[in-house]
Short mmCIF file of C-alpha atoms in Angstrom, two decimals:
data_model
loop_
_atom_site.label_atom_id
_atom_site.label_comp_id
_atom_site.label_asym_id
_atom_site.label_seq_id
_atom_site.Cartn_x
_atom_site.Cartn_y
_atom_site.Cartn_z
CA UNK A 256 39.41 -38.42 97.55
CA UNK A 257 37.54 -37.19 100.62
CA UNK A 258 34.31 -38.90 101.70
CA UNK A 259 31.42 -36.69 102.97
CA UNK A 260 29.46 -38.07 105.83
CA UNK A 261 25.77 -37.47 105.11
CA UNK A 262 24.25 -39.64 107.85
CA UNK A 263 24.50 -37.62 110.99
CA UNK A 264 21.74 -39.25 113.08
CA UNK A 265 23.61 -41.52 115.56
CA UNK A 266 23.40 -41.26 119.41
CA UNK A 267 26.41 -41.55 121.74
CA UNK A 268 25.25 -43.10 125.01
CA UNK A 269 27.68 -42.57 127.86
CA UNK A 270 27.73 -44.17 131.40
CA UNK A 271 28.87 -47.09 133.43
CA UNK A 272 28.04 -50.67 132.45
CA UNK A 273 27.03 -53.22 134.97
CA UNK A 274 26.54 -56.97 135.14
CA UNK A 275 22.88 -57.20 136.37
CA UNK A 276 21.84 -60.28 138.55
CA UNK A 277 18.14 -59.87 138.44
CA UNK A 278 16.07 -61.99 140.90
CA UNK A 279 12.37 -62.27 140.07
CA UNK A 280 9.52 -64.56 141.34
CA UNK A 281 9.62 -63.11 144.78
CA UNK A 282 6.72 -62.28 147.11
CA UNK A 283 8.52 -59.62 149.12
CA UNK A 284 11.68 -57.63 149.02
CA UNK A 285 14.71 -58.71 151.13
CA UNK A 286 14.86 -57.67 154.79
CA UNK A 287 17.78 -57.91 157.25
CA UNK A 288 17.99 -61.21 159.03
CA UNK A 289 15.93 -63.19 156.48
CA UNK A 290 16.83 -65.31 153.50
CA UNK A 291 14.55 -65.27 150.44
CA UNK A 292 14.42 -67.66 147.54
CA UNK A 293 13.65 -66.37 144.06
CA UNK A 294 12.12 -68.67 141.48
CA UNK A 295 13.92 -66.97 138.59
CA UNK A 296 17.16 -65.25 137.91
CA UNK A 297 18.66 -63.56 134.93
CA UNK A 298 22.26 -62.39 134.23
CA UNK A 299 22.01 -59.34 131.90
CA UNK A 300 24.12 -56.45 130.64
CA UNK A 301 22.92 -53.44 132.48
CA UNK A 302 23.43 -49.78 133.20
CA UNK A 303 21.36 -47.04 131.69
CA UNK A 304 23.84 -46.26 128.98
CA UNK A 305 23.77 -49.63 127.46
CA UNK A 306 20.02 -50.32 127.97
CA UNK A 307 19.14 -47.03 126.26
CA UNK A 308 21.63 -47.80 123.45
CA UNK A 309 20.10 -51.28 122.98
CA UNK A 310 16.61 -49.70 122.72
CA UNK A 311 17.84 -47.10 120.26
CA UNK A 312 19.23 -49.97 118.14
CA UNK A 313 15.94 -51.85 118.42
CA UNK A 314 13.98 -48.82 117.26
CA UNK A 315 16.37 -48.53 114.19
CA UNK A 316 18.63 -45.64 115.30
CA UNK A 317 22.38 -46.17 115.31
CA UNK A 318 23.66 -45.82 118.86
CA UNK A 319 27.23 -46.24 120.12
CA UNK A 320 28.17 -46.99 123.71
CA UNK A 321 30.76 -44.70 125.31
CA UNK A 322 31.90 -46.65 128.38
CA UNK A 323 34.41 -48.85 130.14
CA UNK A 324 34.19 -52.54 130.50
CA UNK A 325 36.32 -54.67 132.86
CA UNK A 326 38.15 -57.99 131.99
CA UNK A 327 36.76 -60.02 134.85
CA UNK A 328 34.44 -62.95 134.65
CA UNK A 329 31.26 -60.89 135.13
CA UNK A 330 32.44 -58.33 132.52
CA UNK A 331 33.31 -60.95 129.98
CA UNK A 332 29.90 -62.57 130.42
CA UNK A 333 27.97 -59.52 129.66
CA UNK A 334 30.43 -58.50 126.92
CA UNK A 335 29.27 -61.45 124.98
CA UNK A 336 25.63 -60.43 125.30
CA UNK A 337 26.40 -56.83 124.27
CA UNK A 338 27.90 -58.03 121.01
CA UNK A 339 24.43 -59.42 120.10
CA UNK A 340 22.58 -56.21 120.98
CA UNK A 341 23.01 -54.27 117.74
CA UNK A 342 24.84 -51.42 119.72
CA UNK A 343 27.83 -50.00 118.10
CA UNK A 344 30.79 -50.92 120.48
CA UNK A 345 33.66 -49.10 118.66
CA UNK A 346 34.20 -46.72 121.72
CA UNK A 347 34.01 -49.30 124.41
CA UNK A 348 37.27 -49.35 126.38
CA UNK A 349 38.39 -52.58 127.99
CA UNK A 350 40.35 -52.16 131.23
CA UNK A 351 41.02 -54.38 134.22
CA UNK A 352 40.19 -51.62 136.71
CA UNK A 353 36.73 -50.98 135.19
CA UNK A 354 35.33 -54.21 136.77
CA UNK A 355 33.67 -56.08 138.20
CA UNK A 356 30.71 -53.69 138.18
CA UNK A 357 27.72 -55.56 139.47
CA UNK A 358 24.14 -54.73 140.42
CA UNK A 359 21.94 -57.23 142.26
CA UNK A 360 18.32 -56.39 141.61
CA UNK A 361 15.31 -57.94 143.43
CA UNK A 362 11.99 -57.38 141.83
CA UNK A 363 8.50 -57.63 143.33
CA UNK A 364 5.83 -56.33 140.99
CA UNK A 365 6.54 -52.65 140.41
CA UNK A 366 8.94 -52.51 143.39
CA UNK A 367 12.64 -52.99 143.11
CA UNK A 368 15.70 -52.95 145.31
CA UNK A 369 19.29 -52.67 144.13
CA UNK A 370 22.70 -53.30 145.48
CA UNK A 371 25.51 -52.05 143.29
CA UNK A 372 29.35 -51.88 143.14
CA UNK A 373 31.11 -49.38 140.98
CA UNK A 374 34.77 -49.80 139.90
CA UNK A 375 37.40 -47.56 138.47
CA UNK A 376 36.82 -44.19 136.87
CA UNK A 377 33.84 -43.38 134.54
CA UNK A 378 35.91 -41.42 131.98
CA UNK A 379 36.74 -43.65 128.93
CA UNK A 380 40.00 -43.23 127.10
CA UNK A 381 37.88 -43.20 123.90
CA UNK A 382 36.13 -39.92 124.82
CA UNK A 383 37.99 -37.77 122.30
CA UNK A 384 37.44 -40.33 119.53
CA UNK A 385 33.66 -40.46 120.26
CA UNK A 386 33.24 -36.70 120.20
CA UNK A 387 35.14 -36.73 116.81
CA UNK A 388 32.75 -39.24 115.36
CA UNK A 389 31.02 -37.51 112.35
CA UNK A 390 27.88 -39.62 112.47
CA UNK A 391 26.81 -38.40 115.91
CA UNK A 392 23.98 -35.89 116.45
CA UNK A 393 23.17 -36.48 120.17
CA UNK A 394 24.80 -37.30 123.40
CA UNK A 395 22.70 -39.16 126.03
CA UNK A 396 24.13 -39.13 129.60
CA UNK A 397 22.61 -42.07 131.41
CA UNK A 398 23.31 -40.87 134.98
CA UNK A 399 24.23 -37.68 136.74
CA UNK A 400 26.97 -39.53 138.48
CA UNK A 401 28.73 -39.86 135.16
CA UNK A 402 28.45 -36.02 134.48
CA UNK A 403 29.67 -35.47 138.07
CA UNK A 404 32.81 -37.48 137.32
CA UNK A 405 33.15 -35.99 133.77
CA UNK A 406 31.98 -32.40 134.27
CA UNK A 407 32.91 -31.23 130.74
CA UNK A 408 30.66 -33.69 129.02
CA UNK A 409 27.86 -31.23 128.18
CA UNK A 410 30.21 -28.42 127.15
CA UNK A 411 32.16 -30.79 124.87
CA UNK A 412 28.99 -32.19 123.31
CA UNK A 413 27.75 -28.69 122.57
CA UNK A 414 31.14 -27.79 121.05
CA UNK A 415 30.76 -30.75 118.79
CA UNK A 416 27.35 -29.69 117.69
CA UNK A 417 25.43 -32.33 119.61
CA UNK A 418 22.16 -31.98 121.50
CA UNK A 419 22.21 -33.49 124.99
CA UNK A 420 19.76 -35.52 127.18
CA UNK A 421 20.32 -36.59 130.77
CA UNK A 422 18.66 -39.05 133.13
CA UNK A 423 19.71 -38.13 136.74
CA UNK A 424 19.33 -41.70 137.94
CA UNK A 425 19.06 -42.30 141.64
CA UNK A 426 22.21 -41.77 143.62
CA UNK A 427 21.56 -40.83 147.27
CA UNK A 428 24.94 -39.15 147.50
CA UNK A 429 24.20 -36.77 144.59
CA UNK A 430 20.45 -36.47 143.99
CA UNK A 431 20.01 -33.88 146.77
CA UNK A 432 23.05 -31.83 145.66
CA UNK A 433 21.93 -28.21 145.45
CA UNK A 434 24.33 -27.72 142.59
CA UNK A 435 22.85 -30.57 140.43
CA UNK A 436 20.86 -28.28 138.17
CA UNK A 437 23.67 -25.87 137.70
CA UNK A 438 25.93 -28.81 136.67
CA UNK A 439 23.40 -29.79 134.14
CA UNK A 440 23.30 -26.50 132.30
CA UNK A 441 23.19 -26.90 128.55
CA UNK A 442 21.05 -30.21 128.76
CA UNK A 443 18.24 -30.09 126.26
CA UNK A 444 16.12 -32.93 127.48
CA UNK A 445 15.98 -33.91 131.27
CA UNK A 446 14.46 -37.29 132.10
CA UNK A 447 13.92 -37.95 135.77
CA UNK A 448 11.53 -40.32 137.43
CA UNK A 449 9.08 -39.15 140.11
CA UNK A 450 11.33 -40.01 143.10
CA UNK A 451 14.27 -38.20 141.52
CA UNK A 452 12.15 -35.23 140.61
CA UNK A 453 10.85 -34.87 144.22
CA UNK A 454 14.37 -35.08 145.57
CA UNK A 455 15.64 -32.32 143.25
CA UNK A 456 12.65 -29.98 143.50
CA UNK A 457 11.01 -30.82 146.81
CA UNK A 458 7.64 -31.26 145.06
CA UNK A 459 5.84 -34.62 145.41
CA UNK A 460 3.09 -33.58 142.96
CA UNK A 461 4.22 -34.65 139.47
CA UNK A 462 2.85 -31.44 137.76
CA UNK A 463 4.52 -29.21 140.27
CA UNK A 464 7.79 -30.93 140.03
CA UNK A 465 7.93 -30.93 136.18
CA UNK A 466 6.99 -27.27 136.15
CA UNK A 467 9.81 -26.38 138.54
CA UNK A 468 12.17 -28.33 136.45
CA UNK A 469 10.99 -26.60 133.30
CA UNK A 470 12.61 -23.45 134.48
CA UNK A 471 16.00 -25.17 133.97
CA UNK A 472 15.56 -27.22 130.80
CA UNK A 473 13.89 -26.77 127.43
CA UNK A 474 12.16 -30.17 127.68
CA UNK A 475 11.45 -32.22 130.75
CA UNK A 476 9.96 -35.73 130.55
CA UNK A 477 8.88 -37.16 133.92
CA UNK A 478 8.55 -40.98 134.37
CA UNK A 479 5.87 -42.24 136.79
CA UNK A 480 6.02 -45.99 136.20
CA UNK A 481 2.31 -47.28 136.54
CA UNK A 482 1.19 -43.69 136.65
CA UNK A 483 2.40 -43.13 133.16
CA UNK A 484 4.58 -40.09 132.18
CA UNK A 485 4.45 -36.40 131.72
CA UNK A 486 6.26 -33.93 129.44
CA UNK A 487 6.45 -30.27 129.68
CA UNK A 488 7.74 -27.99 126.88
CA UNK A 489 6.75 -24.94 124.90
CA UNK A 490 3.46 -26.57 123.87
CA UNK A 491 2.40 -27.13 127.50
CA UNK A 492 1.99 -30.10 129.88
CA UNK A 493 0.99 -33.52 128.53
CA UNK A 494 0.28 -36.84 130.31
CA UNK A 495 0.31 -40.29 128.86
CA UNK A 496 -1.12 -43.27 130.71
CA UNK A 497 0.95 -46.41 131.15
CA UNK A 498 0.07 -49.26 128.82
CA UNK A 499 -1.65 -52.38 130.23
CA UNK A 500 0.94 -55.06 129.61
CA UNK A 501 2.20 -58.07 131.62
CA UNK A 502 4.95 -56.91 133.90
CA UNK A 503 7.79 -59.28 134.46
CA UNK A 504 10.68 -57.01 135.32
CA UNK A 505 10.72 -53.20 135.56
CA UNK A 506 14.53 -52.93 135.53
CA UNK A 507 15.61 -50.65 132.78
CA UNK A 508 12.05 -49.47 131.88
CA UNK A 509 13.12 -45.85 132.40
CA UNK A 510 16.11 -46.16 130.19
CA UNK A 511 13.98 -47.75 127.42
CA UNK A 512 11.61 -44.76 127.85
CA UNK A 513 14.43 -42.47 127.39
CA UNK A 514 15.43 -44.07 124.04
CA UNK A 515 11.90 -43.98 122.67
CA UNK A 516 11.33 -40.40 123.77
CA UNK A 517 14.71 -39.09 122.41
CA UNK A 518 14.42 -40.93 119.14
CA UNK A 519 11.07 -39.30 118.52
CA UNK A 520 12.43 -35.91 119.75
CA UNK A 521 15.39 -36.19 117.36
CA UNK A 522 12.78 -36.82 114.54
CA UNK A 523 11.18 -33.48 115.53
CA UNK A 524 7.94 -35.09 116.64
CA UNK A 525 5.69 -33.09 118.97
CA UNK A 526 6.06 -33.54 122.69
CA UNK A 527 2.94 -35.61 123.00
CA UNK A 528 4.19 -38.05 120.30
CA UNK A 529 7.64 -38.15 121.99
CA UNK A 530 5.87 -39.04 125.28
CA UNK A 531 3.85 -41.83 123.62
CA UNK A 532 6.95 -43.26 121.99
CA UNK A 533 8.74 -43.30 125.34
CA UNK A 534 5.76 -45.01 127.07
CA UNK A 535 5.76 -47.62 124.23
CA UNK A 536 9.47 -48.41 124.57
CA UNK A 537 9.20 -48.62 128.46
CA UNK A 538 6.22 -51.01 128.03
CA UNK A 539 8.29 -53.25 125.83
CA UNK A 540 11.14 -53.36 128.49
CA UNK A 541 9.01 -54.52 131.41
CA UNK A 542 7.74 -57.65 129.54
CA UNK A 543 11.08 -59.48 129.92
CA UNK A 544 13.90 -59.73 132.44
CA UNK A 545 16.73 -57.42 131.86
CA UNK A 546 16.24 -53.85 130.53
CA UNK A 547 17.56 -54.43 127.00
CA UNK A 548 15.15 -55.74 124.39
CA UNK A 549 15.51 -59.44 123.27
CA UNK A 550 16.63 -60.04 119.70
CA UNK A 551 13.21 -61.41 118.79
CA UNK A 552 11.12 -58.84 120.59
CA UNK A 553 8.36 -57.12 118.76
CA UNK A 554 8.84 -53.41 118.00
#
């Protein structure tokens, strides 16, 4: 007897996974020739795909991670943390050449500096199985670098009946690429931060940048950190102020925003409500080290 799948609300979150070594309690960012000592350090599972998926799960929406994880010490350490996140890991490929992938993050207030190593290819062997998953309704691409390596992601998602969101994520070797917008054709929701939007459009003014991007995407949500966030869609341009919360670590706040925004968008909320949901999720993320929500964090 055939079983009909009625729950088609899950998100596939695709991208690389990193072991984040996050240094906090600093008075300044590192400079060449000087050694700094941080008062705190956290080892966390990182990468936009996992952090967004963890926030989807925290909100209550099923999210599966489509990614590759190494078999080295760093990868095993974060693998244990990921098991406790509530994220569906059925499409997580384990391979020796996928690690170690490590990001060292230094955090001073709202400022951050990152040093990252990528390993192996981004394309998981589980890609076909993920696109055949009957529960999925949406694909979230956590960084343009992943789409650059797997250029058929958007077309395959559309063929499978999925809507698509993309966070370009900063990569100096790709963010200025004149073909970036063309490569993103078919994306429904585009989610840059201010620095990325300026690099892509040449506009430093948030409203000018978001209007320029609106020519390429149906919905654009622009993240401005302490300046709040903007959204432009058919209903016009909206701004939401950042919440006043204690900031411990801003790592992953943009990915948390993505999850909050997309979850509301998938529930067919208005653009303003989507923006407020994104800001609320981002505000949760900055109140602890590591981008993913803690198991006992308040919703």
